[in-house]
């Protein structure tokens, strides 16, 4: 349902931001019941910011590879350039936003924007290289991603500065860092891997190894997202 979409959107928002502001440059806070127009404005801002973040991710991965950045250096780079969190800009919590989506769940404009946001991580253009990567290689890459992500989470949790780290930016940095590791080892960009997953999706959807490794990756990522991380 729409509530589930709202929850998914929230995780997308943890990595993205919105540039929608009032004329005076200050974030537009929403108090009480939001209008349909306000919800549309927020969703459009999210969509725009995701496009910006997607471009930034390519830049971050390139910097990590070319400059051999440490995690701390990569985090500082992300901290300098990341977009703001749109929910914070509008003074909304995840449950608030979820409720707004439920309220307008049957509106065609809002449904269309939600679909566009949820599919924004897919490659914007067909990537022929994805067709050359078979199911076994996709699973191998994801196994490597899982291993590198676990190493990174373990490192962060042992860091003496972990309480100073922002969860949203840690998550974004982790994705860029692991993306750089994959590109260095396999010569595959994030777009290559995404395209390969799409091309092999029918086989992957019923492959127990792929399902298992995806669940494992999500579980590890949740270790970065849970509130205890910053304590």
PDB file of C-alpha atoms in Angstrom:
ATOM      1  CA  UNK A   1       0.000   0.000   0.000  1.00  0.00           C
ATOM      2  CA  UNK A   2       0.904   3.661   0.058  1.00  0.00           C
ATOM      3  CA  UNK A   3       2.152   3.424   3.630  1.00  0.00           C
ATOM      4  CA  UNK A   4       4.769   0.949   2.511  1.00  0.00           C
ATOM      5  CA  UNK A   5       5.726   3.280  -0.305  1.00  0.00           C
ATOM      6  CA  UNK A   6       6.093   6.046   2.243  1.00  0.00           C
ATOM      7  CA  UNK A   7       8.444   3.936   4.310  1.00  0.00           C
ATOM      8  CA  UNK A   8      10.519   3.166   1.220  1.00  0.00           C
ATOM      9  CA  UNK A   9      10.567   6.824   0.316  1.00  0.00           C
ATOM     10  CA  UNK A  10      11.897   7.624   3.753  1.00  0.00           C
ATOM     11  CA  UNK A  11      14.931   5.446   3.183  1.00  0.00           C
ATOM     12  CA  UNK A  12      15.477   7.139  -0.154  1.00  0.00           C
ATOM     13  CA  UNK A  13      15.263  10.460   1.617  1.00  0.00           C
ATOM     14  CA  UNK A  14      17.974   9.452   4.040  1.00  0.00           C
ATOM     15  CA  UNK A  15      20.327   9.697   1.082  1.00  0.00           C
ATOM     16  CA  UNK A  16      18.737  12.548  -0.793  1.00  0.00           C
ATOM     17  CA  UNK A  17      17.564  16.083  -0.225  1.00  0.00           C
ATOM     18  CA  UNK A  18      15.247  18.719  -1.594  1.00  0.00           C
ATOM     19  CA  UNK A  19      16.021  22.145  -2.965  1.00  0.00           C
ATOM     20  CA  UNK A  20      12.454  23.414  -2.662  1.00  0.00           C
ATOM     21  CA  UNK A  21      12.450  26.527  -0.466  1.00  0.00           C
ATOM     22  CA  UNK A  22      10.428  29.660  -0.003  1.00  0.00           C
ATOM     23  CA  UNK A  23      11.329  32.904  -1.748  1.00  0.00           C
ATOM     24  CA  UNK A  24      13.359  34.133   1.225  1.00  0.00           C
ATOM     25  CA  UNK A  25      15.523  31.012   1.086  1.00  0.00           C
ATOM     26  CA  UNK A  26      14.222  29.510   4.307  1.00  0.00           C
ATOM     27  CA  UNK A  27      12.758  25.978   4.391  1.00  0.00           C
ATOM     28  CA  UNK A  28       8.987  25.908   4.168  1.00  0.00           C
ATOM     29  CA  UNK A  29       7.658  24.311   7.366  1.00  0.00           C
ATOM     30  CA  UNK A  30       4.340  22.498   7.242  1.00  0.00           C
ATOM     31  CA  UNK A  31       2.127  22.671  10.289  1.00  0.00           C
ATOM     32  CA  UNK A  32      -1.202  20.911  10.566  1.00  0.00           C
ATOM     33  CA  UNK A  33      -2.784  19.418   7.464  1.00  0.00           C
ATOM     34  CA  UNK A  34      -0.768  19.735   4.277  1.00  0.00           C
ATOM     35  CA  UNK A  35      -2.559  20.540   1.051  1.00  0.00           C
ATOM     36  CA  UNK A  36      -2.307  18.401  -2.051  1.00  0.00           C
ATOM     37  CA  UNK A  37      -0.226  21.137  -3.673  1.00  0.00           C
ATOM     38  CA  UNK A  38       2.255  21.060  -0.782  1.00  0.00           C
ATOM     39  CA  UNK A  39       2.611  17.285  -1.021  1.00  0.00           C
ATOM     40  CA  UNK A  40       3.207  17.552  -4.775  1.00  0.00           C
ATOM     41  CA  UNK A  41       5.845  20.226  -4.154  1.00  0.00           C
ATOM     42  CA  UNK A  42       7.645  17.988  -1.664  1.00  0.00           C
ATOM     43  CA  UNK A  43       7.543  14.980  -3.993  1.00  0.00           C
ATOM     44  CA  UNK A  44       8.856  17.030  -6.908  1.00  0.00           C
ATOM     45  CA  UNK A  45      11.644  18.306  -4.685  1.00  0.00           C
ATOM     46  CA  UNK A  46      12.533  14.750  -3.720  1.00  0.00           C
ATOM     47  CA  UNK A  47      12.627  13.667  -7.356  1.00  0.00           C
ATOM     48  CA  UNK A  48      14.844  16.593  -8.314  1.00  0.00           C
ATOM     49  CA  UNK A  49      17.206  15.976  -5.420  1.00  0.00           C
ATOM     50  CA  UNK A  50      17.513  12.288  -6.269  1.00  0.00           C
ATOM     51  CA  UNK A  51      18.747  13.215  -9.724  1.00  0.00           C
ATOM     52  CA  UNK A  52      21.323  15.488  -8.115  1.00  0.00           C
ATOM     53  CA  UNK A  53      22.388  12.809  -5.646  1.00  0.00           C
ATOM     54  CA  UNK A  54      22.746  10.246  -8.440  1.00  0.00           C
ATOM     55  CA  UNK A  55      25.202  12.554 -10.199  1.00  0.00           C
ATOM     56  CA  UNK A  56      27.031  13.207  -6.932  1.00  0.00           C
ATOM     57  CA  UNK A  57      27.414   9.474  -6.316  1.00  0.00           C
ATOM     58  CA  UNK A  58      29.330   9.136  -9.591  1.00  0.00           C
ATOM     59  CA  UNK A  59      31.535  12.024  -8.512  1.00  0.00           C
ATOM     60  CA  UNK A  60      32.156  10.532  -5.059  1.00  0.00           C
ATOM     61  CA  UNK A  61      33.088   7.128  -6.498  1.00  0.00           C
ATOM     62  CA  UNK A  62      35.445   8.761  -8.982  1.00  0.00           C
ATOM     63  CA  UNK A  63      37.104  10.767  -6.199  1.00  0.00           C
ATOM     64  CA  UNK A  64      37.504   7.693  -3.981  1.00  0.00           C
ATOM     65  CA  UNK A  65      39.180   5.794  -6.828  1.00  0.00           C
ATOM     66  CA  UNK A  66      41.356   8.596  -8.194  1.00  0.00           C
ATOM     67  CA  UNK A  67      42.464  10.015  -4.845  1.00  0.00           C
ATOM     68  CA  UNK A  68      42.469   6.755  -2.860  1.00  0.00           C
ATOM     69  CA  UNK A  69      40.334   8.399  -0.179  1.00  0.00           C
ATOM     70  CA  UNK A  70      39.910   6.869   3.259  1.00  0.00           C
ATOM     71  CA  UNK A  71      36.378   6.472   4.608  1.00  0.00           C
ATOM     72  CA  UNK A  72      36.847   9.572   6.768  1.00  0.00           C
ATOM     73  CA  UNK A  73      38.019  11.631   3.791  1.00  0.00           C
ATOM     74  CA  UNK A  74      35.144  10.378   1.652  1.00  0.00           C
ATOM     75  CA  UNK A  75      32.683  11.192   4.449  1.00  0.00           C
ATOM     76  CA  UNK A  76      33.971  14.780   4.629  1.00  0.00           C
ATOM     77  CA  UNK A  77      33.559  15.090   0.846  1.00  0.00           C
ATOM     78  CA  UNK A  78      29.961  13.865   1.089  1.00  0.00           C
ATOM     79  CA  UNK A  79      29.307  16.155   4.057  1.00  0.00           C
ATOM     80  CA  UNK A  80      30.378  19.172   2.013  1.00  0.00           C
ATOM     81  CA  UNK A  81      28.220  18.428  -1.017  1.00  0.00           C
ATOM     82  CA  UNK A  82      25.185  16.415   0.072  1.00  0.00           C
ATOM     83  CA  UNK A  83      21.706  17.915  -0.413  1.00  0.00           C
ATOM     84  CA  UNK A  84      19.564  18.701   2.626  1.00  0.00           C
ATOM     85  CA  UNK A  85      16.971  16.262   3.960  1.00  0.00           C
ATOM     86  CA  UNK A  86      13.583  17.415   2.591  1.00  0.00           C
ATOM     87  CA  UNK A  87      11.644  16.039   5.540  1.00  0.00           C
ATOM     88  CA  UNK A  88      13.729  18.174   7.878  1.00  0.00           C
ATOM     89  CA  UNK A  89      13.284  21.177   5.610  1.00  0.00           C
ATOM     90  CA  UNK A  90       9.524  20.872   5.819  1.00  0.00           C
ATOM     91  CA  UNK A  91       9.487  19.989   9.500  1.00  0.00           C
ATOM     92  CA  UNK A  92       8.052  16.524   8.840  1.00  0.00           C
ATOM     93  CA  UNK A  93       8.782  13.158  10.394  1.00  0.00           C
ATOM     94  CA  UNK A  94       8.570   9.870   8.497  1.00  0.00           C
ATOM     95  CA  UNK A  95       5.155   9.020  10.059  1.00  0.00           C
ATOM     96  CA  UNK A  96       3.916  12.512   9.105  1.00  0.00           C
ATOM     97  CA  UNK A  97       4.944  12.005   5.503  1.00  0.00           C
ATOM     98  CA  UNK A  98       3.550   8.482   5.447  1.00  0.00           C
ATOM     99  CA  UNK A  99       0.178   9.812   6.597  1.00  0.00           C
ATOM    100  CA  UNK A 100       0.218  12.497   3.908  1.00  0.00           C
ATOM    101  CA  UNK A 101       0.805   9.879   1.231  1.00  0.00           C
ATOM    102  CA  UNK A 102      -2.038   7.777   2.615  1.00  0.00           C
ATOM    103  CA  UNK A 103      -4.354  10.778   2.555  1.00  0.00           C
ATOM    104  CA  UNK A 104      -3.712  11.434  -1.139  1.00  0.00           C
ATOM    105  CA  UNK A 105      -3.030   7.852  -2.222  1.00  0.00           C
ATOM    106  CA  UNK A 106      -5.730   7.868  -4.916  1.00  0.00           C
ATOM    107  CA  UNK A 107      -4.635  11.136  -6.517  1.00  0.00           C
ATOM    108  CA  UNK A 108      -3.194  10.441 -10.013  1.00  0.00           C
ATOM    109  CA  UNK A 109      -0.523  13.163  -9.814  1.00  0.00           C
ATOM    110  CA  UNK A 110       0.782  11.961  -6.473  1.00  0.00           C
ATOM    111  CA  UNK A 111       0.679   8.299  -7.508  1.00  0.00           C
ATOM    112  CA  UNK A 112       2.686   9.154 -10.617  1.00  0.00           C
ATOM    113  CA  UNK A 113       5.305  11.044  -8.605  1.00  0.00           C
ATOM    114  CA  UNK A 114       5.649   8.180  -6.131  1.00  0.00           C
ATOM    115  CA  UNK A 115       6.216   5.700  -8.960  1.00  0.00           C
ATOM    116  CA  UNK A 116       8.837   7.993 -10.498  1.00  0.00           C
ATOM    117  CA  UNK A 117      10.631   8.366  -7.173  1.00  0.00           C
ATOM    118  CA  UNK A 118      10.580   4.656  -6.427  1.00  0.00           C
ATOM    119  CA  UNK A 119      12.049   3.894  -9.862  1.00  0.00           C
ATOM    120  CA  UNK A 120      14.590   6.718  -9.827  1.00  0.00           C
ATOM    121  CA  UNK A 121      17.476   4.410  -8.946  1.00  0.00           C
ATOM    122  CA  UNK A 122      17.071   2.504 -12.207  1.00  0.00           C
ATOM    123  CA  UNK A 123      19.428   3.450 -15.061  1.00  0.00           C
ATOM    124  CA  UNK A 124      18.063   6.426 -17.000  1.00  0.00           C
ATOM    125  CA  UNK A 125      19.319   4.954 -20.281  1.00  0.00           C
ATOM    126  CA  UNK A 126      19.743   1.358 -21.481  1.00  0.00           C
ATOM    127  CA  UNK A 127      23.201   0.028 -20.621  1.00  0.00           C
ATOM    128  CA  UNK A 128      24.276  -2.607 -23.178  1.00  0.00           C
ATOM    129  CA  UNK A 129      27.010  -3.858 -20.867  1.00  0.00           C
ATOM    130  CA  UNK A 130      24.393  -5.136 -18.439  1.00  0.00           C
ATOM    131  CA  UNK A 131      23.403  -7.763 -21.015  1.00  0.00           C
ATOM    132  CA  UNK A 132      26.939  -9.181 -21.005  1.00  0.00           C
ATOM    133  CA  UNK A 133      26.897  -9.888 -17.252  1.00  0.00           C
ATOM    134  CA  UNK A 134      25.320 -13.220 -16.352  1.00  0.00           C
ATOM    135  CA  UNK A 135      23.448 -14.235 -13.222  1.00  0.00           C
ATOM    136  CA  UNK A 136      26.475 -15.885 -11.608  1.00  0.00           C
ATOM    137  CA  UNK A 137      28.562 -12.723 -11.956  1.00  0.00           C
ATOM    138  CA  UNK A 138      25.758 -10.580 -10.513  1.00  0.00           C
ATOM    139  CA  UNK A 139      25.595 -12.826  -7.452  1.00  0.00           C
ATOM    140  CA  UNK A 140      29.398 -12.817  -7.140  1.00  0.00           C
ATOM    141  CA  UNK A 141      29.438  -9.016  -7.201  1.00  0.00           C
ATOM    142  CA  UNK A 142      26.714  -8.815  -4.561  1.00  0.00           C
ATOM    143  CA  UNK A 143      28.571 -11.282  -2.336  1.00  0.00           C
ATOM    144  CA  UNK A 144      31.606  -9.012  -2.574  1.00  0.00           C
ATOM    145  CA  UNK A 145      29.454  -5.966  -1.825  1.00  0.00           C
ATOM    146  CA  UNK A 146      28.137  -7.709   1.279  1.00  0.00           C
ATOM    147  CA  UNK A 147      31.650  -8.537   2.505  1.00  0.00           C
ATOM    148  CA  UNK A 148      32.982  -5.026   1.936  1.00  0.00           C
ATOM    149  CA  UNK A 149      29.918  -3.432   3.487  1.00  0.00           C
ATOM    150  CA  UNK A 150      30.257  -5.589   6.604  1.00  0.00           C
ATOM    151  CA  UNK A 151      33.940  -4.626   6.920  1.00  0.00           C
ATOM    152  CA  UNK A 152      32.964  -0.983   6.630  1.00  0.00           C
ATOM    153  CA  UNK A 153      30.182  -1.213   9.216  1.00  0.00           C
ATOM    154  CA  UNK A 154      32.513  -2.995  11.646  1.00  0.00           C
ATOM    155  CA  UNK A 155      35.119  -0.279  11.114  1.00  0.00           C
ATOM    156  CA  UNK A 156      32.623   2.536  11.660  1.00  0.00           C
ATOM    157  CA  UNK A 157      31.172   0.980  14.796  1.00  0.00           C
ATOM    158  CA  UNK A 158      34.657   0.713  16.308  1.00  0.00           C
ATOM    159  CA  UNK A 159      35.563   4.282  15.365  1.00  0.00           C
ATOM    160  CA  UNK A 160      36.115   6.718  18.222  1.00  0.00           C
ATOM    161  CA  UNK A 161      34.321   9.417  16.218  1.00  0.00           C
ATOM    162  CA  UNK A 162      31.187   7.425  15.360  1.00  0.00           C
ATOM    163  CA  UNK A 163      29.005   9.533  17.686  1.00  0.00           C
ATOM    164  CA  UNK A 164      29.908  12.592  15.598  1.00  0.00           C
ATOM    165  CA  UNK A 165      28.853  11.013  12.309  1.00  0.00           C
ATOM    166  CA  UNK A 166      25.538  11.812  10.641  1.00  0.00           C
ATOM    167  CA  UNK A 167      23.586   8.681   9.745  1.00  0.00           C
ATOM    168  CA  UNK A 168      22.325   9.969   6.371  1.00  0.00           C
ATOM    169  CA  UNK A 169      25.799  10.923   5.211  1.00  0.00           C
ATOM    170  CA  UNK A 170      27.376   7.751   6.586  1.00  0.00           C
ATOM    171  CA  UNK A 171      24.894   5.719   4.532  1.00  0.00           C
ATOM    172  CA  UNK A 172      25.633   7.683   1.367  1.00  0.00           C
ATOM    173  CA  UNK A 173      29.392   7.459   1.949  1.00  0.00           C
ATOM    174  CA  UNK A 174      29.154   3.712   2.537  1.00  0.00           C
ATOM    175  CA  UNK A 175      27.340   3.218  -0.762  1.00  0.00           C
ATOM    176  CA  UNK A 176      29.936   5.262  -2.648  1.00  0.00           C
ATOM    177  CA  UNK A 177      32.809   3.510  -0.880  1.00  0.00           C
ATOM    178  CA  UNK A 178      31.507   0.026  -1.688  1.00  0.00           C
ATOM    179  CA  UNK A 179      30.667   1.134  -5.238  1.00  0.00           C
ATOM    180  CA  UNK A 180      34.295   2.193  -5.676  1.00  0.00           C
ATOM    181  CA  UNK A 181      35.498  -1.159  -4.325  1.00  0.00           C
ATOM    182  CA  UNK A 182      33.310  -3.023  -6.822  1.00  0.00           C
ATOM    183  CA  UNK A 183      34.478  -0.865  -9.712  1.00  0.00           C
ATOM    184  CA  UNK A 184      38.126  -1.405  -8.789  1.00  0.00           C
ATOM    185  CA  UNK A 185      37.826  -5.198  -8.414  1.00  0.00           C
ATOM    186  CA  UNK A 186      35.407  -6.057 -11.221  1.00  0.00           C
ATOM    187  CA  UNK A 187      35.684  -3.062 -13.540  1.00  0.00           C
ATOM    188  CA  UNK A 188      31.923  -2.567 -13.235  1.00  0.00           C
ATOM    189  CA  UNK A 189      30.202   0.724 -12.493  1.00  0.00           C
ATOM    190  CA  UNK A 190      27.059   0.984 -10.388  1.00  0.00           C
ATOM    191  CA  UNK A 191      25.108   1.469 -13.622  1.00  0.00           C
ATOM    192  CA  UNK A 192      26.593  -1.739 -15.043  1.00  0.00           C
ATOM    193  CA  UNK A 193      25.508  -3.709 -11.981  1.00  0.00           C
ATOM    194  CA  UNK A 194      22.033  -2.145 -11.914  1.00  0.00           C
ATOM    195  CA  UNK A 195      21.536  -2.920 -15.601  1.00  0.00           C
ATOM    196  CA  UNK A 196      22.711  -6.499 -15.113  1.00  0.00           C
ATOM    197  CA  UNK A 197      20.224  -6.968 -12.273  1.00  0.00           C
ATOM    198  CA  UNK A 198      17.419  -5.661 -14.490  1.00  0.00           C
ATOM    199  CA  UNK A 199      18.481  -7.822 -17.440  1.00  0.00           C
ATOM    200  CA  UNK A 200      18.672 -10.969 -15.279  1.00  0.00           C
ATOM    201  CA  UNK A 201      15.768 -10.088 -12.995  1.00  0.00           C
ATOM    202  CA  UNK A 202      13.582 -13.101 -13.842  1.00  0.00           C
ATOM    203  CA  UNK A 203      16.295 -15.587 -12.920  1.00  0.00           C
ATOM    204  CA  UNK A 204      17.544 -13.580  -9.952  1.00  0.00           C
ATOM    205  CA  UNK A 205      14.089 -13.199  -8.435  1.00  0.00           C
ATOM    206  CA  UNK A 206      13.850 -16.950  -7.886  1.00  0.00           C
ATOM    207  CA  UNK A 207      17.508 -17.610  -7.107  1.00  0.00           C
ATOM    208  CA  UNK A 208      17.919 -18.411  -3.384  1.00  0.00           C
ATOM    209  CA  UNK A 209      21.543 -17.228  -3.324  1.00  0.00           C
ATOM    210  CA  UNK A 210      20.637 -13.822  -4.727  1.00  0.00           C
ATOM    211  CA  UNK A 211      17.675 -13.466  -2.384  1.00  0.00           C
ATOM    212  CA  UNK A 212      19.877 -14.422   0.568  1.00  0.00           C
ATOM    213  CA  UNK A 213      22.682 -12.000  -0.251  1.00  0.00           C
ATOM    214  CA  UNK A 214      20.214  -9.162  -0.812  1.00  0.00           C
ATOM    215  CA  UNK A 215      18.620  -9.755   2.574  1.00  0.00           C
ATOM    216  CA  UNK A 216      22.095  -9.844   4.126  1.00  0.00           C
ATOM    217  CA  UNK A 217      23.044  -6.529   2.494  1.00  0.00           C
ATOM    218  CA  UNK A 218      19.838  -4.892   3.732  1.00  0.00           C
ATOM    219  CA  UNK A 219      20.451  -6.228   7.236  1.00  0.00           C
ATOM    220  CA  UNK A 220      23.963  -4.781   7.257  1.00  0.00           C
ATOM    221  CA  UNK A 221      22.709  -1.440   5.913  1.00  0.00           C
ATOM    222  CA  UNK A 222      20.159  -1.343   8.712  1.00  0.00           C
ATOM    223  CA  UNK A 223      23.043  -1.359  11.167  1.00  0.00           C
ATOM    224  CA  UNK A 224      23.918   2.082   9.817  1.00  0.00           C
ATOM    225  CA  UNK A 225      20.343   3.341   9.939  1.00  0.00           C
ATOM    226  CA  UNK A 226      19.202   2.231  13.398  1.00  0.00           C
ATOM    227  CA  UNK A 227      19.260   4.962  16.080  1.00  0.00           C
ATOM    228  CA  UNK A 228      21.721   2.988  18.236  1.00  0.00           C
ATOM    229  CA  UNK A 229      24.427   3.660  15.657  1.00  0.00           C
ATOM    230  CA  UNK A 230      24.825   7.267  16.755  1.00  0.00           C
ATOM    231  CA  UNK A 231      24.821   6.496  20.470  1.00  0.00           C
TER     232      UNK A 231
END
